PDB file of C-alpha atoms in Angstrom:
ATOM      1  CA  UNK A  28     150.131  66.005 124.214  1.00 69.00           C
ATOM      2  CA  UNK A  29     150.847  62.290 124.216  1.00 76.00           C
ATOM      3  CA  UNK A  30     152.508  61.231 127.156  1.00 86.00           C
ATOM      4  CA  UNK A  31     155.975  59.318 126.923  1.00 88.00           C
ATOM      5  CA  UNK A  32     154.767  56.075 127.975  1.00 87.00           C
ATOM      6  CA  UNK A  33     152.511  55.959 125.005  1.00 89.00           C
ATOM      7  CA  UNK A  34     155.531  57.258 122.823  1.00 89.00           C
ATOM      8  CA  UNK A  35     157.740  54.328 124.140  1.00 89.00           C
ATOM      9  CA  UNK A  36     155.439  51.459 123.198  1.00 90.00           C
ATOM     10  CA  UNK A  37     156.000  52.434 119.389  1.00 92.00           C
ATOM     11  CA  UNK A  38     159.842  51.792 119.689  1.00 93.00           C
ATOM     12  CA  UNK A  39     160.478  48.344 118.443  1.00 93.00           C
ATOM     13  CA  UNK A  40     156.861  47.832 118.488  1.00 92.00           C
ATOM     14  CA  UNK A  41     156.750  47.722 122.379  1.00 92.00           C
ATOM     15  CA  UNK A  42     159.845  45.619 122.572  1.00 94.00           C
ATOM     16  CA  UNK A  43     162.135  48.409 123.749  1.00 94.00           C
ATOM     17  CA  UNK A  44     159.744  48.999 126.833  1.00 93.00           C
ATOM     18  CA  UNK A  45     159.319  45.321 127.674  1.00 94.00           C
ATOM     19  CA  UNK A  46     163.390  44.990 127.565  1.00 95.00           C
ATOM     20  CA  UNK A  47     163.832  48.070 129.682  1.00 95.00           C
ATOM     21  CA  UNK A  48     161.491  46.813 132.282  1.00 95.00           C
ATOM     22  CA  UNK A  49     163.459  43.283 132.139  1.00 96.00           C
ATOM     23  CA  UNK A  50     166.486  45.120 132.793  1.00 95.00           C
ATOM     24  CA  UNK A  51     165.336  47.174 135.571  1.00 95.00           C
ATOM     25  CA  UNK A  52     164.390  43.826 137.510  1.00 95.00           C
ATOM     26  CA  UNK A  53     167.698  42.476 136.627  1.00 95.00           C
ATOM     27  CA  UNK A  54     169.461  45.582 138.086  1.00 94.00           C
ATOM     28  CA  UNK A  55     167.043  45.328 141.320  1.00 95.00           C
ATOM     29  CA  UNK A  56     168.330  42.018 141.618  1.00 94.00           C
ATOM     30  CA  UNK A  57     172.023  42.639 141.234  1.00 92.00           C
ATOM     31  CA  UNK A  58     171.599  45.838 143.619  1.00 93.00           C
ATOM     32  CA  UNK A  59     169.693  43.456 146.121  1.00 92.00           C
ATOM     33  CA  UNK A  60     172.153  40.933 145.921  1.00 90.00           C
ATOM     34  CA  UNK A  61     175.457  42.845 146.007  1.00 90.00           C
ATOM     35  CA  UNK A  62     174.258  45.602 148.253  1.00 91.00           C
ATOM     36  CA  UNK A  63     176.240  47.994 145.770  1.00 91.00           C
ATOM     37  CA  UNK A  64     174.927  50.551 143.322  1.00 94.00           C
ATOM     38  CA  UNK A  65     174.061  50.208 139.682  1.00 95.00           C
ATOM     39  CA  UNK A  66     172.303  51.981 136.828  1.00 96.00           C
ATOM     40  CA  UNK A  67     170.263  51.616 133.718  1.00 96.00           C
ATOM     41  CA  UNK A  68     170.048  54.516 131.457  1.00 96.00           C
ATOM     42  CA  UNK A  69     167.618  54.871 128.938  1.00 95.00           C
ATOM     43  CA  UNK A  70     168.332  56.859 125.920  1.00 95.00           C
ATOM     44  CA  UNK A  71     165.917  58.069 123.332  1.00 94.00           C
ATOM     45  CA  UNK A  72     166.967  60.121 120.453  1.00 95.00           C
ATOM     46  CA  UNK A  73     164.655  61.933 117.884  1.00 94.00           C
ATOM     47  CA  UNK A  74     165.614  63.241 114.470  1.00 93.00           C
ATOM     48  CA  UNK A  75     163.707  64.308 111.354  1.00 92.00           C
ATOM     49  CA  UNK A  76     162.768  61.767 108.988  1.00 89.00           C
ATOM     50  CA  UNK A  77     163.069  62.298 105.168  1.00 85.00           C
ATOM     51  CA  UNK A  78     159.358  62.972 104.874  1.00 78.00           C
ATOM     52  CA  UNK A  79     158.008  66.281 105.935  1.00 83.00           C
ATOM     53  CA  UNK A  80     156.974  66.326 109.615  1.00 85.00           C
ATOM     54  CA  UNK A  81     157.782  62.451 110.605  1.00 91.00           C
ATOM     55  CA  UNK A  82     160.594  62.020 112.926  1.00 91.00           C
ATOM     56  CA  UNK A  83     162.367  58.898 113.482  1.00 92.00           C
ATOM     57  CA  UNK A  84     162.599  57.734 117.409  1.00 93.00           C
ATOM     58  CA  UNK A  85     165.479  55.361 118.513  1.00 95.00           C
ATOM     59  CA  UNK A  86     165.287  53.595 122.083  1.00 95.00           C
ATOM     60  CA  UNK A  87     168.811  52.451 123.579  1.00 96.00           C
ATOM     61  CA  UNK A  88     169.345  51.426 126.976  1.00 95.00           C
ATOM     62  CA  UNK A  89     172.876  50.628 128.899  1.00 95.00           C
ATOM     63  CA  UNK A  90     172.946  48.812 132.133  1.00 95.00           C
ATOM     64  CA  UNK A  91     175.743  48.794 134.547  1.00 95.00           C
ATOM     65  CA  UNK A  92     175.447  46.385 136.976  1.00 93.00           C
ATOM     66  CA  UNK A  93     177.319  46.520 140.285  1.00 91.00           C
ATOM     67  CA  UNK A  94     180.662  44.940 140.097  1.00 87.00           C
ATOM     68  CA  UNK A  95     181.215  41.496 141.340  1.00 81.00           C
ATOM     69  CA  UNK A  96     183.291  40.623 144.250  1.00 79.00           C
ATOM     70  CA  UNK A  97     186.391  39.415 142.505  1.00 79.00           C
ATOM     71  CA  UNK A  98     187.397  35.663 143.713  1.00 81.00           C
ATOM     72  CA  UNK A  99     190.982  35.461 145.571  1.00 88.00           C
ATOM     73  CA  UNK A 100     193.512  33.010 146.351  1.00 91.00           C
ATOM     74  CA  UNK A 101     196.607  33.311 148.714  1.00 91.00           C
ATOM     75  CA  UNK A 102     199.487  31.137 147.069  1.00 89.00           C
ATOM     76  CA  UNK A 103     203.108  30.671 147.787  1.00 88.00           C
ATOM     77  CA  UNK A 104     205.753  31.393 144.770  1.00 89.00           C
ATOM     78  CA  UNK A 105     208.706  28.737 144.252  1.00 86.00           C
ATOM     79  CA  UNK A 106     212.129  29.900 142.926  1.00 87.00           C
ATOM     80  CA  UNK A 107     210.995  27.722 139.627  1.00 90.00           C
ATOM     81  CA  UNK A 108     207.820  30.145 139.064  1.00 88.00           C
ATOM     82  CA  UNK A 109     205.096  27.808 140.418  1.00 87.00           C
ATOM     83  CA  UNK A 110     202.436  28.763 142.687  1.00 89.00           C
ATOM     84  CA  UNK A 111     201.465  26.180 145.557  1.00 88.00           C
ATOM     85  CA  UNK A 112     198.708  26.391 147.915  1.00 89.00           C
ATOM     86  CA  UNK A 113     201.255  25.352 150.997  1.00 88.00           C
ATOM     87  CA  UNK A 114     204.315  27.631 151.738  1.00 88.00           C
ATOM     88  CA  UNK A 115     207.389  25.600 150.583  1.00 83.00           C
ATOM     89  CA  UNK A 116     209.579  27.459 153.309  1.00 85.00           C
ATOM     90  CA  UNK A 117     207.739  26.205 156.001  1.00 87.00           C
ATOM     91  CA  UNK A 118     208.067  22.476 157.546  1.00 86.00           C
ATOM     92  CA  UNK A 119     204.947  20.170 157.495  1.00 84.00           C
ATOM     93  CA  UNK A 120     203.963  18.761 160.545  1.00 85.00           C
ATOM     94  CA  UNK A 121     202.909  14.931 160.599  1.00 86.00           C
ATOM     95  CA  UNK A 122     199.666  15.012 162.249  1.00 85.00           C
ATOM     96  CA  UNK A 123     197.710  11.990 162.803  1.00 85.00           C
ATOM     97  CA  UNK A 124     194.376  11.520 163.977  1.00 84.00           C
ATOM     98  CA  UNK A 125     193.842   9.315 167.512  1.00 81.00           C
ATOM     99  CA  UNK A 126     191.180   7.100 168.064  1.00 82.00           C
ATOM    100  CA  UNK A 127     190.306   8.116 171.600  1.00 79.00           C
ATOM    101  CA  UNK A 128     186.854   6.356 173.089  1.00 76.00           C
ATOM    102  CA  UNK A 129     184.152   8.842 173.936  1.00 76.00           C
ATOM    103  CA  UNK A 130     184.414  10.246 177.301  1.00 80.00           C
ATOM    104  CA  UNK A 131     181.244  10.088 179.532  1.00 83.00           C
ATOM    105  CA  UNK A 132     179.647  13.647 180.062  1.00 80.00           C
ATOM    106  CA  UNK A 133     179.313  14.725 183.538  1.00 82.00           C
ATOM    107  CA  UNK A 134     176.028  16.906 184.489  1.00 84.00           C
ATOM    108  CA  UNK A 135     176.714  19.213 187.001  1.00 84.00           C
ATOM    109  CA  UNK A 136     173.627  20.737 188.902  1.00 81.00           C
ATOM    110  CA  UNK A 137     173.509  24.787 189.491  1.00 78.00           C
ATOM    111  CA  UNK A 138     171.609  23.932 192.503  1.00 71.00           C
ATOM    112  CA  UNK A 139     173.999  22.094 194.332  1.00 54.00           C
ATOM    113  CA  UNK A 140     176.435  24.919 193.779  1.00 53.00           C
ATOM    114  CA  UNK A 141     174.352  27.551 195.344  1.00 57.00           C
ATOM    115  CA  UNK A 142     173.420  25.516 198.422  1.00 55.00           C
ATOM    116  CA  UNK A 143     177.101  24.695 199.255  1.00 53.00           C
TER     117      UNK A 143
END
C-alpha cells in the first residue's frame, strides 16, 4: 500500500504539495500575528479515468486566514452630509504654547527625611 504523501507528490508534478506547504506556513504566520483561528482545507478528489483501472486525482486547497481587524475612525456629520474630524457643534479653544524657561530640579535626599 502506497502512503498518502507519495500520492500527493504526483498531483501537479509535486506543485500541489509544495503549494499546500507554503499555504500552511502563510496560515501559521497569520494566526500568530492576529491571535485568531484560521484553516487550511486540502481536498483530494478521485474519479475513474476513461482507461481501465486508471484514476484521475485532483488536489485543491482552500485557505481561510483570520479576519483582519477593520480600520476605524470617529467622524462628525455636518447638516450638509460632510464628515469632519472635529465636532462642529463644539467651540474651539485658542490654545497657545508658552515659552517658559526650564525650571531647575531640586533633589531631595530620602536620608534627611528619615532622620528628621
